[in-house]
Short mmCIF file of C-alpha atoms and ligand atoms in Angstrom, two decimals:
data_model
loop_
_atom_site.label_atom_id
_atom_site.label_comp_id
_atom_site.label_asym_id
_atom_site.label_seq_id
_atom_site.Cartn_x
_atom_site.Cartn_y
_atom_site.Cartn_z
CA MET M 1 104.80 103.19 90.06
CA ILE M 2 101.39 104.89 89.97
CA GLY M 3 100.14 105.53 93.54
CA GLY M 4 102.12 106.66 96.57
CA GLY M 5 100.09 104.72 99.16
CA TYR M 6 101.14 101.71 101.26
CA VAL M 7 101.69 99.43 98.32
CA GLY M 8 103.15 101.93 95.86
CA LEU M 9 105.58 103.39 98.39
CA VAL M 10 106.77 100.08 99.78
CA SER M 11 107.03 98.36 96.40
CA GLY M 12 108.72 101.39 94.84
CA ALA M 13 111.26 101.79 97.64
CA CYS M 14 112.01 98.04 97.78
CA LEU M 15 112.45 97.71 94.01
CA ALA M 16 114.78 100.71 94.16
CA ALA M 17 116.70 99.02 96.97
CA VAL M 18 117.46 96.05 94.69
CA GLY M 19 118.72 98.27 91.90
CA THR M 20 115.74 99.43 89.82
CA ASN M 21 115.23 103.11 89.01
CA VAL M 22 111.72 103.99 90.22
CA THR M 23 109.54 107.09 89.91
CA ILE M 24 106.49 107.07 92.14
CA ILE M 25 103.63 109.03 90.58
CA GLU M 26 101.22 110.50 93.12
CA HIS M 27 98.36 112.73 92.02
CA ASP M 28 97.29 114.07 95.43
CA PRO M 29 99.28 117.33 95.70
CA THR M 30 99.35 117.35 99.51
CA ARG M 31 100.64 113.79 99.66
CA LEU M 32 103.13 114.44 96.88
CA ASN M 33 104.54 117.51 98.62
CA ARG M 34 104.94 115.59 101.85
CA LEU M 35 106.71 112.78 100.01
CA LYS M 36 109.02 115.21 98.26
CA ALA M 37 109.82 116.76 101.63
CA GLY M 38 110.81 113.33 102.98
CA ASP M 39 107.72 113.15 105.21
CA ILE M 40 106.14 109.72 104.79
CA PRO M 41 102.35 110.13 105.14
CA LEU M 42 101.81 106.73 106.75
CA TYR M 43 103.34 104.66 109.52
CA GLU M 44 105.29 101.62 108.36
CA PRO M 45 108.37 100.50 110.30
CA GLY M 46 111.59 101.21 108.39
CA LEU M 47 109.92 102.89 105.42
CA GLU M 48 111.03 106.45 106.08
CA GLU M 49 114.66 105.37 106.31
CA LEU M 50 114.44 103.16 103.21
CA VAL M 51 112.85 105.93 101.13
CA ALA M 52 115.45 108.47 102.27
CA GLU M 53 118.29 106.06 101.47
CA GLN M 54 117.00 105.25 98.00
CA ARG M 55 116.38 108.90 97.12
CA GLN M 56 119.88 109.70 98.27
CA ALA M 57 121.19 106.93 96.02
CA GLY M 58 119.30 108.51 93.11
CA ARG M 59 117.16 105.43 92.41
CA LEU M 60 113.83 106.73 93.77
CA ALA M 61 111.94 109.91 92.86
CA PHE M 62 108.45 111.34 93.39
CA SER M 63 106.52 113.18 90.73
CA ASP M 64 103.09 113.88 89.26
CA ASP M 65 104.42 113.92 85.71
CA LEU M 66 103.47 110.49 84.38
CA ALA M 67 104.28 111.44 80.78
CA ALA M 68 107.91 112.25 81.62
CA ALA M 69 108.32 109.18 83.85
CA LEU M 70 106.94 106.84 81.17
CA GLN M 71 109.40 108.09 78.58
CA LYS M 72 112.26 106.58 80.60
CA SER M 73 110.40 103.47 81.82
CA ARG M 74 110.21 99.93 80.55
CA ALA M 75 107.41 98.99 82.95
CA VAL M 76 104.64 100.79 84.82
CA PHE M 77 102.87 99.40 87.89
CA ILE M 78 99.33 100.44 88.80
CA ALA M 79 99.22 100.56 92.64
CA VAL M 80 96.17 102.76 93.23
CA GLY M 81 93.35 102.10 95.66
CA THR M 82 90.45 99.76 94.86
CA PRO M 83 87.99 100.53 97.67
CA THR M 84 84.48 99.12 97.90
CA ARG M 85 82.13 101.05 95.65
CA ARG M 86 79.57 103.02 97.62
CA GLY M 87 76.30 101.14 98.03
CA SER M 88 77.57 97.79 96.66
CA GLY M 89 80.18 95.17 97.33
CA HIS M 90 81.89 95.88 93.97
CA ALA M 91 85.48 97.04 93.89
CA ASP M 92 85.60 100.65 92.74
CA LEU M 93 87.84 100.48 89.68
CA SER M 94 87.65 104.16 88.82
CA TYR M 95 91.26 104.81 89.96
CA VAL M 96 92.55 101.80 88.02
CA HIS M 97 90.68 102.83 84.89
CA ALA M 98 91.89 106.44 85.22
CA ALA M 99 95.47 105.18 85.58
CA ALA M 100 95.01 103.00 82.47
CA ARG M 101 93.76 106.01 80.48
CA ALA M 102 96.68 108.13 81.68
CA ILE M 103 99.14 105.38 80.73
CA ALA M 104 97.51 105.00 77.32
CA ALA M 105 97.95 108.72 76.64
CA HIS M 106 101.71 108.64 77.20
CA ALA M 107 102.96 105.05 76.86
CA PRO M 108 106.12 104.50 74.83
CA ASP M 109 106.19 101.53 72.46
CA GLY M 110 106.91 98.20 74.13
CA LEU M 111 105.79 99.27 77.64
CA LEU M 112 104.88 96.58 80.16
CA ILE M 113 101.75 97.55 82.14
CA VAL M 114 101.41 95.68 85.44
CA THR M 115 98.41 95.76 87.76
CA LYS M 116 99.61 95.57 91.36
CA SER M 117 96.36 96.75 92.93
CA THR M 118 93.97 94.05 94.12
CA VAL M 119 91.41 93.88 91.32
CA PRO M 120 88.49 91.63 90.39
CA VAL M 121 89.03 88.93 87.82
CA GLY M 122 88.81 90.42 84.33
CA THR M 123 90.35 93.80 85.21
CA GLY M 124 93.71 93.13 83.54
CA ARG M 125 91.94 92.58 80.22
CA GLN M 126 89.88 95.75 80.83
CA VAL M 127 93.10 97.71 81.30
CA ALA M 128 94.43 96.23 78.04
CA ALA M 129 91.18 97.16 76.25
CA ILE M 130 91.36 100.76 77.50
CA VAL M 131 94.93 101.11 76.23
CA ARG M 132 94.19 99.35 72.94
CA GLN M 133 91.19 101.56 72.28
CA ALA M 134 93.12 104.77 72.91
CA ARG M 135 96.28 103.68 71.08
CA PRO M 136 95.40 100.97 68.51
CA ASP M 137 98.91 101.05 67.05
CA LEU M 138 100.83 100.82 70.32
CA THR M 139 102.73 97.63 71.16
CA PHE M 140 102.46 96.93 74.88
CA HIS M 141 102.36 94.03 77.31
CA ILE M 142 100.00 93.37 80.20
CA ALA M 143 100.62 91.53 83.48
CA SER M 144 98.93 91.07 86.82
CA ASN M 145 101.21 91.08 89.87
CA PRO M 146 99.00 91.25 92.98
CA GLU M 147 100.75 92.35 96.16
CA PHE M 148 100.73 90.23 99.33
CA LEU M 149 102.61 92.48 101.76
CA ARG M 150 101.17 92.95 105.26
CA GLU M 151 101.03 96.39 106.81
CA GLY M 152 103.43 96.52 109.72
CA HIS M 153 105.77 93.97 108.05
CA ALA M 154 105.59 95.41 104.58
CA ILE M 155 109.28 95.80 103.80
CA ALA M 156 110.29 92.32 104.96
CA ASP M 157 107.29 90.84 103.14
CA PHE M 158 108.28 92.54 99.91
CA MET M 159 111.98 91.73 100.21
CA GLN M 160 111.49 88.09 101.24
CA PRO M 161 108.20 87.15 99.58
CA ASP M 162 106.59 83.75 100.17
CA ARG M 163 105.71 83.91 96.49
CA VAL M 164 105.48 86.43 93.69
CA ILE M 165 102.36 85.84 91.63
CA ILE M 166 102.58 86.95 88.03
CA GLY M 167 99.67 86.62 85.63
CA LEU M 168 100.36 86.98 81.92
CA GLU M 169 98.13 87.16 78.85
CA SER M 170 97.69 83.70 77.45
CA SER M 171 99.02 84.41 73.95
CA PRO M 172 102.37 82.60 73.70
CA THR M 173 104.13 85.37 71.76
CA ILE M 174 103.13 88.45 73.77
CA PRO M 175 103.93 87.21 77.30
CA SER M 176 107.55 86.32 76.68
CA THR M 177 108.67 89.96 76.85
CA ALA M 178 106.58 90.54 79.96
CA ARG M 179 107.88 87.37 81.53
CA THR M 180 111.53 88.17 80.87
CA LEU M 181 111.23 91.70 82.20
CA LEU M 182 109.43 90.61 85.38
CA GLU M 183 111.92 87.79 85.91
CA GLN M 184 114.75 90.35 85.71
CA LEU M 185 112.95 92.78 88.00
CA TYR M 186 112.26 90.19 90.69
CA ALA M 187 115.50 88.19 90.31
CA PRO M 188 117.14 89.83 93.35
CA LEU M 189 114.14 88.85 95.51
CA ASN M 190 113.97 85.29 94.26
CA GLY M 191 115.69 82.79 96.54
CA PRO M 192 117.36 79.52 95.48
CA GLU M 193 113.95 77.85 95.61
CA ASN M 194 112.02 79.65 92.85
CA ARG M 195 109.31 81.87 94.30
CA LEU M 196 108.08 83.37 91.01
CA LEU M 197 104.82 81.77 90.01
CA PHE M 198 103.69 82.48 86.45
CA MET M 199 100.09 81.87 85.47
CA GLY M 200 97.29 83.39 83.38
CA LEU M 201 95.91 86.87 84.11
CA GLU M 202 92.63 85.59 85.51
CA SER M 203 94.30 83.07 87.81
CA ALA M 204 96.61 85.73 89.24
CA GLU M 205 93.71 88.09 89.90
CA LEU M 206 91.73 85.28 91.55
CA THR M 207 94.70 84.06 93.63
CA LYS M 208 94.88 87.34 95.54
CA TYR M 209 91.17 87.38 96.40
CA ALA M 210 91.13 83.65 97.17
CA ALA M 211 94.06 84.02 99.59
CA ASN M 212 92.57 86.97 101.45
CA ALA M 213 89.10 85.45 101.60
CA PHE M 214 90.53 82.20 102.95
CA LEU M 215 92.42 84.04 105.70
CA ALA M 216 89.34 86.08 106.61
CA MET M 217 87.39 82.83 106.83
CA LYS M 218 90.08 81.24 109.03
CA VAL M 219 89.97 84.17 111.47
CA THR M 220 86.18 84.02 111.54
CA PHE M 221 86.27 80.27 112.14
CA ALA M 222 88.55 80.81 115.15
CA ASN M 223 86.17 83.47 116.46
CA GLU M 224 83.23 81.10 116.21
CA MET M 225 85.17 78.31 117.93
CA ALA M 226 86.02 80.80 120.69
CA ASP M 227 82.31 81.47 121.20
CA LEU M 228 81.66 77.74 121.31
CA CYS M 229 84.44 77.27 123.89
CA GLU M 230 82.89 79.94 126.08
CA ALA M 231 79.50 78.27 125.89
CA THR M 232 80.75 74.77 126.61
CA GLY M 233 83.78 75.03 128.87
CA GLY M 234 86.51 74.74 126.23
CA GLN M 235 89.76 76.69 126.17
CA ILE M 236 90.36 78.22 122.74
CA ALA M 237 94.18 78.28 123.00
CA ASP M 238 94.19 74.50 123.54
CA VAL M 239 91.77 73.91 120.70
CA THR M 240 93.64 76.08 118.16
CA HIS M 241 96.99 74.66 119.27
CA GLY M 242 95.65 71.18 118.73
CA MET M 243 94.18 72.10 115.35
CA GLY M 244 97.19 74.09 114.18
CA MET M 245 99.68 71.25 114.70
CA ASP M 246 98.04 69.53 111.75
CA PRO M 247 100.16 70.77 108.81
CA ARG M 248 97.06 70.78 106.62
CA ILE M 249 95.61 73.47 108.91
CA GLY M 250 98.67 75.35 110.22
CA PRO M 251 98.92 77.44 113.39
CA HIS M 252 98.50 80.95 111.94
CA PHE M 253 95.41 83.13 111.90
CA LEU M 254 93.61 81.13 114.56
CA MET M 255 93.67 83.76 117.32
CA PRO M 256 90.21 84.95 118.35
CA GLY M 257 89.65 88.70 118.40
CA PRO M 258 87.11 91.45 117.90
CA GLY M 259 86.63 90.66 114.19
CA TYR M 260 88.90 91.22 111.20
CA GLY M 261 89.30 94.72 109.75
CA GLY M 262 91.82 96.68 107.74
CA SER M 263 92.08 97.92 104.20
CA CYS M 264 92.04 94.46 102.61
CA PHE M 265 89.99 91.63 104.16
CA PRO M 266 86.65 93.49 104.39
CA LYS M 267 86.78 94.93 100.88
CA ASP M 268 88.36 91.88 99.24
CA THR M 269 85.82 89.44 100.70
CA GLN M 270 83.02 91.76 99.51
CA ALA M 271 84.54 92.08 96.05
CA LEU M 272 85.06 88.31 95.70
CA ALA M 273 81.50 87.61 96.83
CA THR M 274 80.17 90.14 94.32
CA SER M 275 82.29 88.82 91.41
CA ALA M 276 81.22 85.27 92.23
CA ARG M 277 77.54 86.18 92.38
CA GLN M 278 77.89 87.93 89.03
CA ALA M 279 79.59 84.88 87.57
CA GLY M 280 76.63 82.75 88.72
CA THR M 281 78.77 80.78 91.22
CA PRO M 282 78.14 82.38 94.64
CA VAL M 283 80.82 81.73 97.27
CA GLN M 284 78.57 80.95 100.20
CA LEU M 285 81.37 80.40 102.72
CA ILE M 286 82.60 83.93 102.09
CA GLU M 287 79.11 85.47 102.15
CA THR M 288 78.66 83.88 105.58
CA THR M 289 82.11 84.98 106.73
CA ILE M 290 81.27 88.61 105.91
CA ALA M 291 77.96 88.46 107.81
CA ALA M 292 79.51 86.65 110.81
CA ASN M 293 82.31 89.20 111.10
CA GLU M 294 79.91 92.14 111.04
CA ALA M 295 77.68 90.52 113.65
CA ARG M 296 80.67 89.77 115.87
CA LYS M 297 81.69 93.40 116.29
CA ARG M 298 78.13 94.37 117.33
CA ARG M 299 77.82 91.40 119.66
CA LEU M 300 81.06 92.32 121.42
CA ALA M 301 79.75 95.86 122.00
CA GLU M 302 76.57 94.36 123.52
CA ARG M 303 78.65 92.06 125.69
CA ILE M 304 80.73 94.99 126.98
CA LEU M 305 77.60 96.99 127.79
CA ALA M 306 76.13 94.00 129.64
CA LEU M 307 79.33 93.72 131.71
CA ALA M 308 79.07 97.37 132.71
CA LYS M 309 76.13 96.47 134.98
CA GLY M 310 74.09 99.27 136.48
CA ASP M 311 73.92 102.68 134.86
CA ILE M 312 76.09 102.81 131.75
CA THR M 313 76.23 106.60 131.91
CA ASP M 314 78.25 106.15 135.11
CA CYS M 315 80.71 103.84 133.39
CA THR M 316 84.13 104.94 132.13
CA ILE M 317 85.82 102.57 129.71
CA ALA M 318 89.53 102.83 128.93
CA VAL M 319 90.19 101.54 125.41
CA LEU M 320 93.71 100.44 124.48
CA GLY M 321 94.15 100.27 120.72
CA LEU M 322 92.12 101.66 117.83
CA THR M 323 93.90 100.41 114.70
CA PHE M 324 92.80 97.10 113.18
CA LYS M 325 96.11 95.53 114.19
CA ALA M 326 99.42 96.57 115.73
CA HIS M 327 102.30 98.30 113.89
CA THR M 328 100.13 100.39 111.61
CA ASP M 329 98.23 103.68 111.74
CA ASP M 330 95.61 102.26 109.37
CA MET M 331 92.09 102.69 110.72
CA ARG M 332 90.26 101.38 107.66
CA GLN M 333 87.41 99.09 108.80
CA ALA M 334 88.96 98.71 112.27
CA PRO M 335 86.57 96.94 114.70
CA ALA M 336 86.95 100.00 116.99
CA LEU M 337 84.96 101.99 114.43
CA THR M 338 81.90 99.77 115.04
CA ILE M 339 82.37 98.97 118.73
CA LEU M 340 83.22 102.44 120.12
CA PRO M 341 80.27 104.34 118.57
CA LEU M 342 77.89 101.71 120.04
CA LEU M 343 79.42 102.13 123.53
CA HIS M 344 79.36 105.91 123.19
CA GLU M 345 75.76 105.93 121.95
CA ALA M 346 74.73 103.86 124.99
CA GLY M 347 76.18 106.59 127.22
CA ALA M 348 79.55 105.18 128.31
CA THR M 349 82.47 107.59 128.84
CA LEU M 350 85.40 106.54 126.64
CA ARG M 351 89.08 107.27 127.25
CA VAL M 352 91.23 105.87 124.46
CA HIS M 353 94.88 105.50 123.55
CA ASP M 354 96.63 104.17 120.45
CA PRO M 355 100.34 104.63 119.72
CA GLN M 356 99.81 105.51 116.03
CA GLY M 357 96.12 105.62 115.11
CA MET M 358 94.62 108.48 117.14
CA SER M 359 94.82 111.32 114.63
CA THR M 360 93.33 109.17 111.85
CA ALA M 361 90.70 107.76 114.19
CA LYS M 362 89.49 111.07 115.63
CA PRO M 363 87.44 112.28 112.64
CA LEU M 364 85.97 108.77 112.22
CA LEU M 365 84.71 108.45 115.82
CA PRO M 366 81.95 110.37 117.63
CA ASP M 367 82.79 113.62 119.41
CA GLY M 368 83.16 113.47 123.17
CA ILE M 369 85.78 110.70 123.34
CA THR M 370 88.94 111.54 125.33
CA TYR M 371 92.25 110.82 123.56
CA ALA M 372 94.95 110.08 126.12
CA ASP M 373 98.70 110.45 125.60
CA SER M 374 99.53 107.11 127.18
CA PRO M 375 97.78 103.88 128.17
CA LEU M 376 98.08 104.81 131.85
CA GLN M 377 96.46 108.17 131.23
CA ALA M 378 93.60 106.42 129.38
CA ALA M 379 93.13 104.16 132.41
CA GLU M 380 92.61 107.04 134.85
CA GLY M 381 89.28 106.63 136.66
CA ALA M 382 88.20 103.77 134.36
CA ASP M 383 85.74 101.14 135.54
CA MET M 384 86.88 98.71 132.88
CA LEU M 385 89.78 98.46 130.49
CA LEU M 386 89.25 97.09 127.00
CA VAL M 387 92.11 95.95 124.73
CA LEU M 388 91.24 96.14 121.03
CA THR M 389 94.72 96.13 119.42
CA GLU M 390 97.71 93.93 120.33
CA TRP M 391 100.35 96.70 120.46
CA PRO M 392 103.44 95.32 122.28
CA VAL M 393 103.59 98.45 124.47
CA PHE M 394 100.26 97.37 126.03
CA ALA M 395 101.48 93.85 126.71
CA SER M 396 104.13 95.16 129.09
CA LEU M 397 101.59 96.93 131.33
CA THR M 398 101.19 95.28 134.74
CA PRO M 399 98.35 95.06 137.27
CA ALA M 400 100.55 97.05 139.69
CA GLN M 401 100.70 99.93 137.21
CA LEU M 402 97.01 99.92 136.38
CA ALA M 403 95.48 99.27 139.80
CA PRO M 404 96.17 102.75 141.23
CA LYS M 405 94.85 104.42 138.07
CA MET M 406 91.57 102.54 137.61
CA ARG M 407 88.37 103.00 139.60
CA GLY M 408 87.05 99.53 138.73
CA ARG M 409 88.73 96.16 138.35
CA LEU M 410 87.46 94.78 135.06
CA ILE M 411 89.90 93.86 132.26
CA LEU M 412 88.57 92.89 128.82
CA ASP M 413 91.59 91.55 126.98
CA TYR M 414 90.07 90.92 123.54
CA ARG M 415 93.51 90.40 121.97
CA GLN M 416 94.85 87.88 124.51
CA ILE M 417 97.93 89.99 125.29
CA TRP M 418 98.05 89.14 129.01
CA GLN M 419 98.01 86.09 131.27
CA GLY M 420 94.68 86.06 133.10
CA HIS M 421 96.06 84.68 136.40
CA ASP M 422 98.44 87.66 136.80
CA TRP M 423 95.42 89.94 136.88
CA GLN M 424 93.24 87.65 138.96
CA GLN M 425 95.96 87.39 141.60
CA ALA M 426 96.04 91.18 141.76
CA GLY M 427 92.27 91.32 142.39
CA PHE M 428 91.08 92.09 138.87
CA HIS M 429 88.26 90.37 136.99
CA TYR M 430 89.91 89.26 133.78
CA HIS M 431 87.95 88.37 130.65
CA SER M 432 89.34 87.36 127.29
CA LEU M 433 87.80 85.53 124.34
CA GLY M 434 87.26 81.81 124.11
CA TYR M 435 87.63 80.61 127.70
CA GLY M 436 84.61 78.87 129.11
CA THR M 437 84.05 77.41 132.54
CA HIS M 438 82.76 73.87 132.81
CA ARG M 439 79.19 73.79 134.04
P1 NAD O 1 96.22 103.77 99.26
O1 NAD O 1 94.86 104.32 99.17
O2 NAD O 1 97.03 103.84 100.51
O3 NAD O 1 97.12 104.43 98.12
C1 NAD O 1 96.72 104.70 96.82
C2 NAD O 1 97.44 105.96 96.36
O4 NAD O 1 97.28 106.12 94.96
C3 NAD O 1 96.90 107.24 97.00
O5 NAD O 1 97.95 107.98 97.54
C4 NAD O 1 96.24 107.98 95.81
O6 NAD O 1 96.27 109.38 95.95
C5 NAD O 1 97.07 107.49 94.67
N1 NAD O 1 96.44 107.56 93.33
C6 NAD O 1 95.22 107.13 92.98
N2 NAD O 1 95.02 107.33 91.65
C7 NAD O 1 96.16 107.86 91.16
C8 NAD O 1 96.56 108.26 89.86
N3 NAD O 1 95.77 108.14 88.79
N4 NAD O 1 97.79 108.79 89.71
C9 NAD O 1 98.61 108.91 90.78
N5 NAD O 1 98.28 108.54 92.03
C10 NAD O 1 97.07 108.01 92.22
O7 NAD O 1 96.08 102.27 98.81
P2 NAD O 1 97.02 101.02 99.20
O8 NAD O 1 96.72 100.58 100.58
O9 NAD O 1 98.41 101.30 98.77
O10 NAD O 1 96.42 99.91 98.23
C11 NAD O 1 96.63 99.94 96.83
C12 NAD O 1 96.14 98.63 96.23
O11 NAD O 1 96.93 97.55 96.73
C13 NAD O 1 94.69 98.27 96.60
O12 NAD O 1 94.10 97.62 95.51
C14 NAD O 1 94.85 97.33 97.76
O13 NAD O 1 93.77 96.45 97.87
C15 NAD O 1 96.10 96.59 97.39
N6 NAD O 1 96.83 96.04 98.53
C16 NAD O 1 96.95 96.74 99.69
C17 NAD O 1 97.66 96.21 100.75
C18 NAD O 1 97.79 96.96 102.05
O14 NAD O 1 98.18 96.34 103.03
N7 NAD O 1 97.48 98.24 102.11
C19 NAD O 1 98.26 94.95 100.63
C20 NAD O 1 98.16 94.28 99.44
C21 NAD O 1 97.44 94.82 98.38
#
């Protein structure tokens, strides 16, 4: 498994847990040393325990020696990052290409090379071309196996997948080896109803982007409906409940919020839009989704500043939550990274708390922000309290706990974690997203 990040670590540990011998290859020496010392460099519930257990059982190892690992492997997975290339919406494939070159240098005959990273359509064949060029005489097999795990639920998602997408080269002779090996590998995760979906390489690569782009669009749609509710007197929870009961729509991903973020939706929507433009078939819905999501984060900052009334330099804002969602320490593209700098630039005093994201967030946010050890400490002297992440520990806070801490009485619950009337009864002004009053 090349790459000891979220996907490589979780996939490696889970495959080990169902009986496969896995070596995770990590090239960053600091990260590798931490992993070898049993210190997991990211927060994912249950992962530390699972990794320790599988190492103890002798099925999971960490190394930077790809050559040695390949000699005892039948398959290699590429699980390296594919961030957005600087200055364009393209996926940066430099890590994938480097991994392909490293594999080519040391691959044993008959190796199955699987791309697990999220990559633009055509990348699997590029990987094959890199290997073929370096080792024209090597027999090898290529597959695409995009990963669908969600941070925060990664182990359960991997162990009980909705589906396992496997793209194979179209030639009828070559894929059979790849297919058999992947069937064996995933057999323990496949329930009685078959969840392994075999298709061509291109379809598999496109499925991952299509799924993420669709979800990003669904979230953005809910955000726009929330705005419309506010302007017209609608109640977003009623609207999305009513929509979601239609099985063609479904109830998930319809909760309004401060805009989608994370390591996947922003970069995958960009990469899909760029691939589609290049292919001469622009995906206009996704182009618009990207623009609407960016605009939303800025608009929310403006809305917060407008609510501050009076002199913003006198205003202290307590911010609960920095990560893009709960149960992760991942700060990549979190809405807080757009909203907080705008509030800070306008002169507001910010006191923030996040259960897992503060050390990652600190270097990404402007200086002068106070990092509090608890939500109640963040609330001290605050004129308003803004919720940006739906951490369960915030949901249990009560008006009685916050009232003595805060100077003001304004609650901006942008993750709908509380019931508005509880706060109103206690004398707070409670705002969330998507609740209009009839005019
Ligand atoms: P990450 O940045 O957390 O991890 C990548 C790791 O690979 C890093 O530790 C890096 O040092 C290492 N690496 C890079 N090149 C290497 C090489 N040549 N040899 C050894 N190690 C190398 O990334 P991630 O979040 O795990 O994502 C990996 C891929 O999976 C991306 O394409 C991403 O889009 C996709 N994905 C991510 C998620 C998620 O929730 N994070 C979910 C599904 C799919």
